[in-house]
Coordinates of C-alpha atoms in Angstrom, one line a residue:
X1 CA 137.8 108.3 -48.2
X2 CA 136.5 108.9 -51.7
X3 CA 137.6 106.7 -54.9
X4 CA 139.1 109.6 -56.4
X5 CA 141.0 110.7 -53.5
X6 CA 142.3 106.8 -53.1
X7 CA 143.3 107.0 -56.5
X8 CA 145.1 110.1 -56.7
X9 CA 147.1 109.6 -53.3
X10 CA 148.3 105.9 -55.2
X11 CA 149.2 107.8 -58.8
X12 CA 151.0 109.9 -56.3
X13 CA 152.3 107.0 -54.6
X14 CA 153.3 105.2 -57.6
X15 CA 155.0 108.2 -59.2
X16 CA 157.5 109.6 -56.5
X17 CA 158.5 105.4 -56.1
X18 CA 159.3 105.6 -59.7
X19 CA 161.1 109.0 -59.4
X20 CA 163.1 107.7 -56.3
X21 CA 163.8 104.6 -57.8
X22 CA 165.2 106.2 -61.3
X23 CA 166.9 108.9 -59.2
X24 CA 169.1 106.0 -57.7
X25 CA 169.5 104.7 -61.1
X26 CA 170.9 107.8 -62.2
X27 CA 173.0 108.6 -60.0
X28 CA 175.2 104.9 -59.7
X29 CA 176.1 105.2 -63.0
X30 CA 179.8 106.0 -63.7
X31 CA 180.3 110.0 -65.3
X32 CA 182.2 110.3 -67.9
X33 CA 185.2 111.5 -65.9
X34 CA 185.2 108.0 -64.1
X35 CA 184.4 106.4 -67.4
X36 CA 187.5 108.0 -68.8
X37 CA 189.8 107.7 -65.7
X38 CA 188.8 104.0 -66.2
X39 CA 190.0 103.7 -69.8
X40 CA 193.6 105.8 -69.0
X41 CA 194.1 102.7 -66.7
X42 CA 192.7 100.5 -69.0
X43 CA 195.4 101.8 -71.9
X44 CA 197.8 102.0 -69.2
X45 CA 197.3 98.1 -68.3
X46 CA 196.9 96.5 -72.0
X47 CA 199.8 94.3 -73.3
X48 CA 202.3 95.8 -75.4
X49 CA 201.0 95.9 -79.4
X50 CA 197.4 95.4 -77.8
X51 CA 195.4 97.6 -80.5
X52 CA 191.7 96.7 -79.5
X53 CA 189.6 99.0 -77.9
X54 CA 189.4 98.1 -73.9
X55 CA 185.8 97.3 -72.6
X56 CA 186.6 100.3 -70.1
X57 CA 186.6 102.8 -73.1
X58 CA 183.1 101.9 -74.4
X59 CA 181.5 104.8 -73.2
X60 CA 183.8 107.4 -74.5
X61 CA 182.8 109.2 -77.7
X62 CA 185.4 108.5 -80.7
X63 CA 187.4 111.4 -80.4
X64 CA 187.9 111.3 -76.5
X65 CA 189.2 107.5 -77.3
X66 CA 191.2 108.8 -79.9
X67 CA 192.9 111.5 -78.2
X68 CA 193.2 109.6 -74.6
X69 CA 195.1 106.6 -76.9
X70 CA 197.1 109.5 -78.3
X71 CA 197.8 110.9 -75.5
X72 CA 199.3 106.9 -73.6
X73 CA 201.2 106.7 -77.0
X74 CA 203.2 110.4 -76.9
X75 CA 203.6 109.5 -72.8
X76 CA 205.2 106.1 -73.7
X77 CA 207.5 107.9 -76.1
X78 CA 208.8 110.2 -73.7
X79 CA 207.6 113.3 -75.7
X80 CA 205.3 114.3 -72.3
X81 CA 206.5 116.9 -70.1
X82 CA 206.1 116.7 -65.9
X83 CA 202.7 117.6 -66.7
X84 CA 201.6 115.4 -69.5
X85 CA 201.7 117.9 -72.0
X86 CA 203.5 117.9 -75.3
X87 CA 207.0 118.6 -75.7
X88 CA 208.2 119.4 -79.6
X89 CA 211.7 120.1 -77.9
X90 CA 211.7 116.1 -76.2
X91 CA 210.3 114.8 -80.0
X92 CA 213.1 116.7 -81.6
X93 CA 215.9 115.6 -80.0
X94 CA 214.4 112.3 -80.1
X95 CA 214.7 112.3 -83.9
X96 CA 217.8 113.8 -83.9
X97 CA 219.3 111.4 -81.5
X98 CA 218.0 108.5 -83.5
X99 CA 221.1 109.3 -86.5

């Protein structure tokens, strides 16, 4: 074989071990569904007047946090419905019942 053909069949080599090897890089890392499945539990987990942002949460943007912590705090309030949604009607007659 020729220098040049050695060469180019090792660049070749060299590259598709590098693309395999980020390819299975890639693809362990957690998405960000698992990422924020793993915080829900997290929140769902942390001692009562725990404020701190759990480890689990770190690679959520602000606003996903924020609206995931929201979200734990209406549920823990009983102003959810069956389906996790907000209920005005369950946080009304929550205040009302509270005079």
């Amino acid at each position: 074989m020729h220098r040049r053909t050695i060469a180019i069949l090792a660049a070749a080599v060299i590259a598709v071990a590098g693309a395999v090897t980020g390819l299975v890089i890639w693809l362990s890392q957690p998405s960000y569904d698992d990422i924020a499945d793993n915080c829900v539990a997290a929140l769902t987990e942390r001692a009562d007047g725990d404020t701190a942002k759990p480890e689990a949460c770190d690679g959520l943007t602000e606003d996903d946090y924020d609206a995931l912590v929201l979200s734990h705090v209406l549920g823990d309030l009983g102003w959810t419905d069956d389906e996790g949604n907000f209920d005005k009607n369950k946080m009304l007659e929550d205040t009302l019942n509270d005079n």
